[in-house]
N, CA, C and O atoms as a MOPAC input file, in Angstrom:
PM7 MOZYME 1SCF
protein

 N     12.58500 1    -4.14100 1   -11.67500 1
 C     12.01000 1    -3.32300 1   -10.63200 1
 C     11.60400 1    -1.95400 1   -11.17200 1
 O     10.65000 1    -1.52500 1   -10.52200 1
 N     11.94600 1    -1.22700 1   -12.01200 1
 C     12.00800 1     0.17100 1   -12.37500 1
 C     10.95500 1    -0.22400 1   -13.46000 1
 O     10.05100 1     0.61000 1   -13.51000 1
 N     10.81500 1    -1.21800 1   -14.31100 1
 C      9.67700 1    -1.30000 1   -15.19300 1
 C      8.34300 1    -1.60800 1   -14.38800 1
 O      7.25300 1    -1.52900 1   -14.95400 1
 N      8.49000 1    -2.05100 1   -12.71700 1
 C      7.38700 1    -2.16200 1   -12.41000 1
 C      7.16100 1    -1.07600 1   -11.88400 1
 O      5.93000 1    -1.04500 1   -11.87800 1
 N      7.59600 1     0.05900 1   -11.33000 1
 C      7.52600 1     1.49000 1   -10.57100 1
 C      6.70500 1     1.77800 1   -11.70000 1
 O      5.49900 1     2.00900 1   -11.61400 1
 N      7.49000 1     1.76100 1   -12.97000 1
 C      6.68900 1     2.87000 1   -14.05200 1
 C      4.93500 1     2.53200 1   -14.64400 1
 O      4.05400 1     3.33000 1   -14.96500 1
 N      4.93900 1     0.98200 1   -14.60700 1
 C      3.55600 1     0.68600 1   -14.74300 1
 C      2.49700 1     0.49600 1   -13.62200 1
 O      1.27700 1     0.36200 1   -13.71900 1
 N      3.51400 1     0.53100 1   -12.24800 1
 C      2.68900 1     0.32200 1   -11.22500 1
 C      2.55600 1     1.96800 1   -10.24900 1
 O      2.06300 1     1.78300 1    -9.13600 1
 N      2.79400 1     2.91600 1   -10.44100 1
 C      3.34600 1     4.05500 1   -10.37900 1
 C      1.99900 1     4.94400 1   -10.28800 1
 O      1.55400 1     4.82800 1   -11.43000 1
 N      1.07400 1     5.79000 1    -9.55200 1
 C      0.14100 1     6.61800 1    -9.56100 1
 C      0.47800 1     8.06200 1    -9.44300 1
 O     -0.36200 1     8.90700 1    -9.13400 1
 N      2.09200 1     8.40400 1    -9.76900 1
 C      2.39700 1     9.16400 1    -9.66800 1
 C      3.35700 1    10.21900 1   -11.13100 1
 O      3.32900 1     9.27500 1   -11.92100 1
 N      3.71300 1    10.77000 1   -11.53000 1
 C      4.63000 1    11.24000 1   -12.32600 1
 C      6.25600 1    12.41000 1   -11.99600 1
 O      6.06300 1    13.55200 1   -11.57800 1
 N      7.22200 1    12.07400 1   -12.17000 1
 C      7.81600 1    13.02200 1   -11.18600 1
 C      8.36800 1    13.83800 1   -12.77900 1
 O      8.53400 1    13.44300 1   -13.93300 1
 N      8.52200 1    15.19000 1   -12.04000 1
 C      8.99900 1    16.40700 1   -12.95100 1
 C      9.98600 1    17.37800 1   -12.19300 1
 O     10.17700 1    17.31600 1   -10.97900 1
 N     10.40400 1    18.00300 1   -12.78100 1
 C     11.69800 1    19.43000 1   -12.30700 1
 C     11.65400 1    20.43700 1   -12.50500 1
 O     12.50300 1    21.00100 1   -13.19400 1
 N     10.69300 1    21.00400 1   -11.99800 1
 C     10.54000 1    22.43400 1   -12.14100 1
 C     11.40000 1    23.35100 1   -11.53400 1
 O     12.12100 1    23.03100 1   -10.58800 1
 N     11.37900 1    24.15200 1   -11.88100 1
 C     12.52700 1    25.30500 1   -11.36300 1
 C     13.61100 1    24.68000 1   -10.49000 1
 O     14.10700 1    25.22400 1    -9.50300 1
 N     13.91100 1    23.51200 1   -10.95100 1
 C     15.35300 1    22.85100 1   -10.05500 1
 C     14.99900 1    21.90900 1    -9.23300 1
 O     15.85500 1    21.36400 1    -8.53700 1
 N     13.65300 1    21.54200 1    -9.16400 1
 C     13.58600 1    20.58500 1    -7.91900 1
 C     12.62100 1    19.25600 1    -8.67300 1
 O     12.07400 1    19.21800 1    -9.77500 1
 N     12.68600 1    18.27800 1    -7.61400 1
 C     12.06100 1    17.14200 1    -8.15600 1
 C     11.01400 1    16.94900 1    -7.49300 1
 O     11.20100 1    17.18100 1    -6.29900 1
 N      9.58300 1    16.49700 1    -7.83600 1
 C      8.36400 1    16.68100 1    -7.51200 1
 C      7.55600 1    15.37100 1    -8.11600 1
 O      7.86100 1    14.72100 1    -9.11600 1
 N      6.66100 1    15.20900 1    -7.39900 1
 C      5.83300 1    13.44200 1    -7.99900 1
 C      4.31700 1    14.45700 1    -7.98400 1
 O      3.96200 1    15.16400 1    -7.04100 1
 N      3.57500 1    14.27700 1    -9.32600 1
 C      2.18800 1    14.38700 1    -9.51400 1
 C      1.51600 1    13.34900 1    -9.65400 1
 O      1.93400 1    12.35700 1   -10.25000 1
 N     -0.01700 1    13.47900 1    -8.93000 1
 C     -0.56900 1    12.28700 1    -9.56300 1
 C     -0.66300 1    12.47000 1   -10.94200 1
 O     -0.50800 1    13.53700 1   -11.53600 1
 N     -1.00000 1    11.06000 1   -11.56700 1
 C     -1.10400 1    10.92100 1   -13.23400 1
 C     -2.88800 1    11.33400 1   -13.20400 1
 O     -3.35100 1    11.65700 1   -14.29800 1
 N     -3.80000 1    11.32700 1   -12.07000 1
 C     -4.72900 1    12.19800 1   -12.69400 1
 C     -5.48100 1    13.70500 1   -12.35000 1
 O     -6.60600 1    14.18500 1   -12.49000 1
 N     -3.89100 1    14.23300 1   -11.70700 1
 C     -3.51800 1    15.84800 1   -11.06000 1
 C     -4.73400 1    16.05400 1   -12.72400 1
 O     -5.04200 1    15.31200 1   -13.65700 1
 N     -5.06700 1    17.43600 1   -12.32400 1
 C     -5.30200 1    18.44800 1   -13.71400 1
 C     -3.96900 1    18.69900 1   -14.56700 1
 O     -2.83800 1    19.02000 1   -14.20100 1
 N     -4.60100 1    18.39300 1   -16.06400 1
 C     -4.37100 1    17.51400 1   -17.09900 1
 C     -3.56600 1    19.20300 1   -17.51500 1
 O     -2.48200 1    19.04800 1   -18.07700 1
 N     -3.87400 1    20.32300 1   -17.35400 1
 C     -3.13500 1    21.30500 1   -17.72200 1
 C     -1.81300 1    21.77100 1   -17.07300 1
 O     -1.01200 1    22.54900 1   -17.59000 1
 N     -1.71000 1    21.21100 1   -15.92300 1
 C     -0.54600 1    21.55200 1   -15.10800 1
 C      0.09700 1    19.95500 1   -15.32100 1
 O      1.31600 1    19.89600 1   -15.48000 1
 N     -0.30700 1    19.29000 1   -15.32400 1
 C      0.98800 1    18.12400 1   -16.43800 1
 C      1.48800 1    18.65500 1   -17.21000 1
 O      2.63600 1    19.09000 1   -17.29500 1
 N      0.22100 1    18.67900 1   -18.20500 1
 C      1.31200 1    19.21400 1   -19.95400 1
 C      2.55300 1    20.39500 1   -19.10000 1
 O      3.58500 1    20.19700 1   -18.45900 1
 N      1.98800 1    21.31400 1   -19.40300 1
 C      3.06100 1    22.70800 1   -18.48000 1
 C      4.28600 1    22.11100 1   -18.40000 1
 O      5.22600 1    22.17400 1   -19.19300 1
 N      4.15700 1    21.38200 1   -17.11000 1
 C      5.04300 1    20.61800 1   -16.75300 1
 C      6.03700 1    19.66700 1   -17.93500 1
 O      7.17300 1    19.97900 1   -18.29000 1
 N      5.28700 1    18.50600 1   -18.38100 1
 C      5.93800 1    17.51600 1   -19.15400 1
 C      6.38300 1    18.66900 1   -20.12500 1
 O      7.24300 1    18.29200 1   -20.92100 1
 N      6.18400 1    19.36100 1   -20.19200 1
 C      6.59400 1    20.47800 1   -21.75400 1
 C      8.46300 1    21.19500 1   -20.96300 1
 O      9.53500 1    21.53300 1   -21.46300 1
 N      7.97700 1    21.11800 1   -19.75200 1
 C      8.91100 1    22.06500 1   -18.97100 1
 C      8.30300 1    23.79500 1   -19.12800 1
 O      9.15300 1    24.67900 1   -19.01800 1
 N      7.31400 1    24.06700 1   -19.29900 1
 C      7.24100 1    25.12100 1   -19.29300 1
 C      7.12200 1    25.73400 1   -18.14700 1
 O      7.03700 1    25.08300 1   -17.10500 1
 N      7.09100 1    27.50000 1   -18.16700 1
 C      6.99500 1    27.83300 1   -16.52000 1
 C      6.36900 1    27.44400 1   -15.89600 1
 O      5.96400 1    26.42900 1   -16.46500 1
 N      5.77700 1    27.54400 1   -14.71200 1
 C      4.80000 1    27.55100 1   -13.89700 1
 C      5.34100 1    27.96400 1   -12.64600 1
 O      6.30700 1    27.53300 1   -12.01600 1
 N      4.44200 1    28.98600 1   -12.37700 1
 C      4.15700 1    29.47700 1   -11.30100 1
 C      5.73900 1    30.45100 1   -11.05800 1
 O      6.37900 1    30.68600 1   -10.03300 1
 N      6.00200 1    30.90600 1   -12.73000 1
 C      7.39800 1    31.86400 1   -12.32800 1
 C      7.58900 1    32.81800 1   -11.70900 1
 O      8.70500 1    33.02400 1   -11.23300 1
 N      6.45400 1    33.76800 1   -11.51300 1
 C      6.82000 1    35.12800 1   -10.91300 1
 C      6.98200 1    34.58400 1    -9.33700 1
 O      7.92400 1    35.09800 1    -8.73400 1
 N      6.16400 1    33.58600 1    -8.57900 1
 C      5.71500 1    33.18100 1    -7.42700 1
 C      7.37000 1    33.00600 1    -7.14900 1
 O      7.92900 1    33.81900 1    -6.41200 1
 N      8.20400 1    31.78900 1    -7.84100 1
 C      9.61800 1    30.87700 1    -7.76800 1
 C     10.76500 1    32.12800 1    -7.70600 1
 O     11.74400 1    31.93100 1    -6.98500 1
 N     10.69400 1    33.03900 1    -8.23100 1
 C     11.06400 1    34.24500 1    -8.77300 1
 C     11.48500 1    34.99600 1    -7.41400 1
 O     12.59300 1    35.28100 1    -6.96100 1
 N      9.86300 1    35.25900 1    -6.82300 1
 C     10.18700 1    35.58600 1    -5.59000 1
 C     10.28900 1    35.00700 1    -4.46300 1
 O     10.23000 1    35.73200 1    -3.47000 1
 N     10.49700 1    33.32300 1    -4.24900 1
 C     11.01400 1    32.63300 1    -3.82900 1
 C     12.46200 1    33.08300 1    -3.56300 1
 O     12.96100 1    33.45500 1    -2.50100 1
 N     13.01500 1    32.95900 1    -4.77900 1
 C     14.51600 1    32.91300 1    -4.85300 1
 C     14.58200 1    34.05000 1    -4.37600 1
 O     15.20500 1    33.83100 1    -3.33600 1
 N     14.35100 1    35.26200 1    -4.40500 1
 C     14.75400 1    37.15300 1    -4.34300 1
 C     14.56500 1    37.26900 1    -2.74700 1
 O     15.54600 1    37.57500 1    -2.07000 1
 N     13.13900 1    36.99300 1    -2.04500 1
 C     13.11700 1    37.22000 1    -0.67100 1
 C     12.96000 1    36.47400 1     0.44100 1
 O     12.70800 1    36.91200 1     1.56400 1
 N     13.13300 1    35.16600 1     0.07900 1
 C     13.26500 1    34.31400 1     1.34200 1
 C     14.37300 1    33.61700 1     1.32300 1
 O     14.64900 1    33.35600 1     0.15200 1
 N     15.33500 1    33.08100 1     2.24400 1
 C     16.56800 1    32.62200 1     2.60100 1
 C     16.40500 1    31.74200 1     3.87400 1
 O     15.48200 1    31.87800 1     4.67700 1
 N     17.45700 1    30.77800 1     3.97400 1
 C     17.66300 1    29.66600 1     4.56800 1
 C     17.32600 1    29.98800 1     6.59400 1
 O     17.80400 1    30.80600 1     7.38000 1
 N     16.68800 1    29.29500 1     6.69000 1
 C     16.21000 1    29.24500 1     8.19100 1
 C     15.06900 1    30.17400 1     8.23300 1
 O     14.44400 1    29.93800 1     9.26700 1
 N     14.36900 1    31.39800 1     7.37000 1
 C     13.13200 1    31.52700 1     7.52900 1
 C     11.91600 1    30.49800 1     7.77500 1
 O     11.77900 1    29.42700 1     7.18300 1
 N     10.91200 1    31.11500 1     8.93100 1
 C      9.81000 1    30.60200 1     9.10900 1
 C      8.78100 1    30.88100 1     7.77500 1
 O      8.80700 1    32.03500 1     7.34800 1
 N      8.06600 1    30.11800 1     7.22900 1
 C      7.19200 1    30.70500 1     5.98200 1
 C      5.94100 1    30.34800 1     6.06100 1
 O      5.89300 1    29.14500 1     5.80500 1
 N      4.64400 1    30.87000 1     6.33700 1
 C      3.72000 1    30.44500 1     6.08800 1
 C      2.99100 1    30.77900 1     4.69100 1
 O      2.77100 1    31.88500 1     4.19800 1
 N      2.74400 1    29.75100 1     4.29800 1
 C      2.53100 1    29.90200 1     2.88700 1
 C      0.76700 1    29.04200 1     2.38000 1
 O      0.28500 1    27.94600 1     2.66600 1
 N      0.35500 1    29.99900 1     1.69000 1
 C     -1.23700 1    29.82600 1     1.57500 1
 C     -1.43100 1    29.36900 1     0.47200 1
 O     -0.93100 1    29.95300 1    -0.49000 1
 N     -2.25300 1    28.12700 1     0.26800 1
 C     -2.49000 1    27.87300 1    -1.10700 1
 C     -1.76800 1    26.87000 1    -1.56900 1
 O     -1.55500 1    27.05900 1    -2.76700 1
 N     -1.20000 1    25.70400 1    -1.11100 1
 C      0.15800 1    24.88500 1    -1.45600 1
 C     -0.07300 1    24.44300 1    -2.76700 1
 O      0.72700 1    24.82500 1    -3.62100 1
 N     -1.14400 1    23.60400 1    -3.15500 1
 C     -1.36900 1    23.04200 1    -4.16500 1
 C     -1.45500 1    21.45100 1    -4.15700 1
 O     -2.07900 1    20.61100 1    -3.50800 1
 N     -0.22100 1    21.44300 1    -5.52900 1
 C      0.46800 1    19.81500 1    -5.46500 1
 C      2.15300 1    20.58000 1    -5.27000 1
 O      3.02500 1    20.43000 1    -6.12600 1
 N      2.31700 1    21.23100 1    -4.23900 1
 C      3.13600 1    21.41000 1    -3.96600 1
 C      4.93600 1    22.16400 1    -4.35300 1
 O      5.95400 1    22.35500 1    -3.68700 1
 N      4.55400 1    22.37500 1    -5.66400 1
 C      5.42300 1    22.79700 1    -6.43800 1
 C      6.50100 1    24.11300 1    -5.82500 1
 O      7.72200 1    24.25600 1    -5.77400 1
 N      5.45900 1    24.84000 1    -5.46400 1
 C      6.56400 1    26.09600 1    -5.21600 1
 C      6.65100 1    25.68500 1    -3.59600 1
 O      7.47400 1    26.25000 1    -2.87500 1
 N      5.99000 1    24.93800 1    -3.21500 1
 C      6.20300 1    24.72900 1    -1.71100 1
 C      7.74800 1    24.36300 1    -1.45900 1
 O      8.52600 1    24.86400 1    -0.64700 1
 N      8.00300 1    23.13200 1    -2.58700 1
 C      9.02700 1    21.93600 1    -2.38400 1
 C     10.19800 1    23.63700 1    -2.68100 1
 O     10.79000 1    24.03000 1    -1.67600 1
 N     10.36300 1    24.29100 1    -3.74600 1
 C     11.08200 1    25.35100 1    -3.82600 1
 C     11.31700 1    26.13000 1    -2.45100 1
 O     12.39500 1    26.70100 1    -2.28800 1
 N     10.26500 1    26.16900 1    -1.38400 1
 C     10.68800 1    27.09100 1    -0.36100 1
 C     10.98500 1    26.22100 1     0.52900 1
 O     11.58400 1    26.76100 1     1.45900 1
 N     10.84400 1    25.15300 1     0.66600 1
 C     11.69500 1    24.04900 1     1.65700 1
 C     12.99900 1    24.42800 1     1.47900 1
 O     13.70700 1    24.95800 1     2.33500 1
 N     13.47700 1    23.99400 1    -0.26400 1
 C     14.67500 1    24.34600 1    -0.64200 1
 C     15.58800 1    25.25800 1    -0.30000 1
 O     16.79800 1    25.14400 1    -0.10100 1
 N     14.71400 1    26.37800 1    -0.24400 1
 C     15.34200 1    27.54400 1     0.40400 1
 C     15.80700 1    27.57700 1     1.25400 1
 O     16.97800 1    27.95900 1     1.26800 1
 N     15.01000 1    27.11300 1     2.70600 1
 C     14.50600 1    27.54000 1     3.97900 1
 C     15.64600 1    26.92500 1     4.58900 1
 O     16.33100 1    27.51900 1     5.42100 1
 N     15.91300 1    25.54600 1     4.13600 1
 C     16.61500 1    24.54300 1     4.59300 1
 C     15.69700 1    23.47500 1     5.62600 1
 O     14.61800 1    23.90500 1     6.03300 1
 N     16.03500 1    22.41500 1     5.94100 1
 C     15.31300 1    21.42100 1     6.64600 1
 C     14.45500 1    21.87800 1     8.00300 1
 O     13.24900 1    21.73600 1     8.20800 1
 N     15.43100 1    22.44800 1     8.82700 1
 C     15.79900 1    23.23100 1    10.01300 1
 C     14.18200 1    24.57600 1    10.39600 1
 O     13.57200 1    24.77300 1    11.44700 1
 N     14.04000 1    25.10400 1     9.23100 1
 C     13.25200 1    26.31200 1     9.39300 1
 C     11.98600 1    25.57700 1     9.30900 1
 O     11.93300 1    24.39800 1     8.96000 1
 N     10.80100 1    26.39800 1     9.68400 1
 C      9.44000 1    26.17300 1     9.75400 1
 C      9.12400 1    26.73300 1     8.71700 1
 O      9.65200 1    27.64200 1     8.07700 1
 N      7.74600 1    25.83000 1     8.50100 1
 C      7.25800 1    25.69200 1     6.91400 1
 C      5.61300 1    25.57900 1     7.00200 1
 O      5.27800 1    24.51400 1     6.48400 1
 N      4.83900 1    26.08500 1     7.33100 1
 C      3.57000 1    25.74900 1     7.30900 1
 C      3.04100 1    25.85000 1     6.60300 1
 O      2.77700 1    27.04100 1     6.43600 1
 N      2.28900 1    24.77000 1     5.40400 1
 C      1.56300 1    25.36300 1     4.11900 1
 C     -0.30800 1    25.08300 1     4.77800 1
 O     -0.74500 1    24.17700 1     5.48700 1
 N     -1.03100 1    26.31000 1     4.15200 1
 C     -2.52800 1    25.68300 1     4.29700 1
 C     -3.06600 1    25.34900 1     3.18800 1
 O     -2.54800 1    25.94600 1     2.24400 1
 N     -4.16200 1    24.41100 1     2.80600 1
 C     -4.46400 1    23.83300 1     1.32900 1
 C     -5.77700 1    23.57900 1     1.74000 1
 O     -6.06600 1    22.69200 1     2.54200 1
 N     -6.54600 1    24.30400 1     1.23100 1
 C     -8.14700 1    24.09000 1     0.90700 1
 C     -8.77000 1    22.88100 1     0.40400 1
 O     -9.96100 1    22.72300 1     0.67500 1
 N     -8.23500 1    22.09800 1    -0.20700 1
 C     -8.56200 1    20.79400 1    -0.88300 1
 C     -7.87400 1    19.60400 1    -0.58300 1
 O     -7.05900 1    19.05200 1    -1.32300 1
 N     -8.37300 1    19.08600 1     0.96600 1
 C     -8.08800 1    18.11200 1     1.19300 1
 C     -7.28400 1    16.86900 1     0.60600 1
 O     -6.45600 1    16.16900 1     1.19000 1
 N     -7.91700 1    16.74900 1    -1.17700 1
 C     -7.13200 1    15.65600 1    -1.78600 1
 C     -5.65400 1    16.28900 1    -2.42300 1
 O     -4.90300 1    15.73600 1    -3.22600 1
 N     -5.50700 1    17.66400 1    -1.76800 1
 C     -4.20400 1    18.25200 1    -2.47700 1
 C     -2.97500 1    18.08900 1    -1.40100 1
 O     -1.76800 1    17.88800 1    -1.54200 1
 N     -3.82000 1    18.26600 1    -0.27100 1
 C     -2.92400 1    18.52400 1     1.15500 1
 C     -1.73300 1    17.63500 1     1.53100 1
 O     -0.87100 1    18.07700 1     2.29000 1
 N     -1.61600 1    15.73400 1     0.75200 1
 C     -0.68300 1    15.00900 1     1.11100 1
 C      0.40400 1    15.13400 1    -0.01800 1
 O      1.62000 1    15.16200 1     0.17000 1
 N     -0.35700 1    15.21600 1    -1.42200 1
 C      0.41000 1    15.57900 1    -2.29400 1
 C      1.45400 1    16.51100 1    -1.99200 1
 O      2.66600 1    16.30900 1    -2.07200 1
 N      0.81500 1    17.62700 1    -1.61200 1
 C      1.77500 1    19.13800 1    -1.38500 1
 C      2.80400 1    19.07900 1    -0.02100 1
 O      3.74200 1    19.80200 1     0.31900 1
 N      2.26600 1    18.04100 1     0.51100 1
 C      3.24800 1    17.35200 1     1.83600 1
 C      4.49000 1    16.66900 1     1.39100 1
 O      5.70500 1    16.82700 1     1.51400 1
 N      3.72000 1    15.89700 1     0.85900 1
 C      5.11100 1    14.96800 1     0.01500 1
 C      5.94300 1    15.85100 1    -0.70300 1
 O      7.13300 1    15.64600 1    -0.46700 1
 N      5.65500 1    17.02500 1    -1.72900 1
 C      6.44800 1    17.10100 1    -2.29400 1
 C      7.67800 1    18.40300 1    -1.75700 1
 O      8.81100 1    18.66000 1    -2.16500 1
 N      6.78400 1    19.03900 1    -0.63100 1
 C      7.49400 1    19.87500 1     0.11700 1
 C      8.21000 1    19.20500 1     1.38700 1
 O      8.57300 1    19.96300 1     2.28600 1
 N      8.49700 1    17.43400 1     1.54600 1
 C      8.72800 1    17.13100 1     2.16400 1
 C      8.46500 1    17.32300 1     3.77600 1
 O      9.34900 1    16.98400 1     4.56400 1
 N      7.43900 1    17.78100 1     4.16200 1
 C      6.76100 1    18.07500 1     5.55200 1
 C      6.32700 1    16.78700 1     5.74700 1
 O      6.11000 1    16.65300 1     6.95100 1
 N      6.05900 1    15.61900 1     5.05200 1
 C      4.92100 1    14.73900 1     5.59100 1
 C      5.35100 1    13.98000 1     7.05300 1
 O      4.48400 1    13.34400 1     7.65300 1
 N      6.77000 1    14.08200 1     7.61100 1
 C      7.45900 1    13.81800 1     8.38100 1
 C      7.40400 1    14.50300 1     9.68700 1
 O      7.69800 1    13.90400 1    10.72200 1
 N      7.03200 1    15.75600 1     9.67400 1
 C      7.25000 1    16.71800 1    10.38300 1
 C      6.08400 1    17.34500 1    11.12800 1
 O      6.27000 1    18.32100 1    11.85500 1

C-alpha cells in the first residue's frame, strides 16, 4: 500500500518550521528544492507567526499560497479560532486549504 501512495501520489509532503504539509510534485520547482533541502522559507513571516499571534486569534491572512505559513497559523490559532486565508490563484486556493486544514470548514 505505501509503495502504491508513493508512485501513485501527486503530491509531496515536507516539514517546515514544524509542521507537515503535501505539495504538488509540479508546485514551482524552486520552492520544492528549498523545501526538500529543508531550507528556510518564508522565515521572517513563521518568525512572526510564532512572536504575535496566539491560540484562539481570528487571522486574516493574504496571500496563502501552497499554504505553508498558513498550516503554521492554524497551528497557532488552534482548531477553534477563525482563519480566513485569500489566494489570488485559484489553482493555489485548495492546496493552501488542505494544508492549513480549512478545507472542512
Amino acid at each position: 500500500m505505501l509503495i502504491h501512495k508513493i508512485f501513485v501520489s501527486n503530491d509531496e509532503v515536507f516539514s517546515p518550521h514544524g509542521i507537515s504539509i503535501r505539495i504538488p510534485k509540479d508546485a514551482d520547482i524552486d520552492i520544492r528544492y528549498l523545501l526538500a533541502r529543508g531550507r528556510p522559507y518564508e522565515a521572517p513571516e513563521a518568525e512572526m507567526v510564532r512572536k504575535y499571534i496566539s491560540i484562539g486569534m481570528s487571522v486574516i491572512e493574504l496571500g496563502g499560497c501552497y499554504g505553508i505559513i498558513s498550516a503554521l497559523i492554524r497551528k497557532q490559532i488552534g482548531p477553534d479560532a477563525q482563519h480566513i486565508i485569500v489566494e489570488a490563484d485559484p489553482s493555489l486556493a485548495k492546496v493552501c486549504a488542505s494544508n492549513a486544514n480549512l478545507e472542512n470548514t
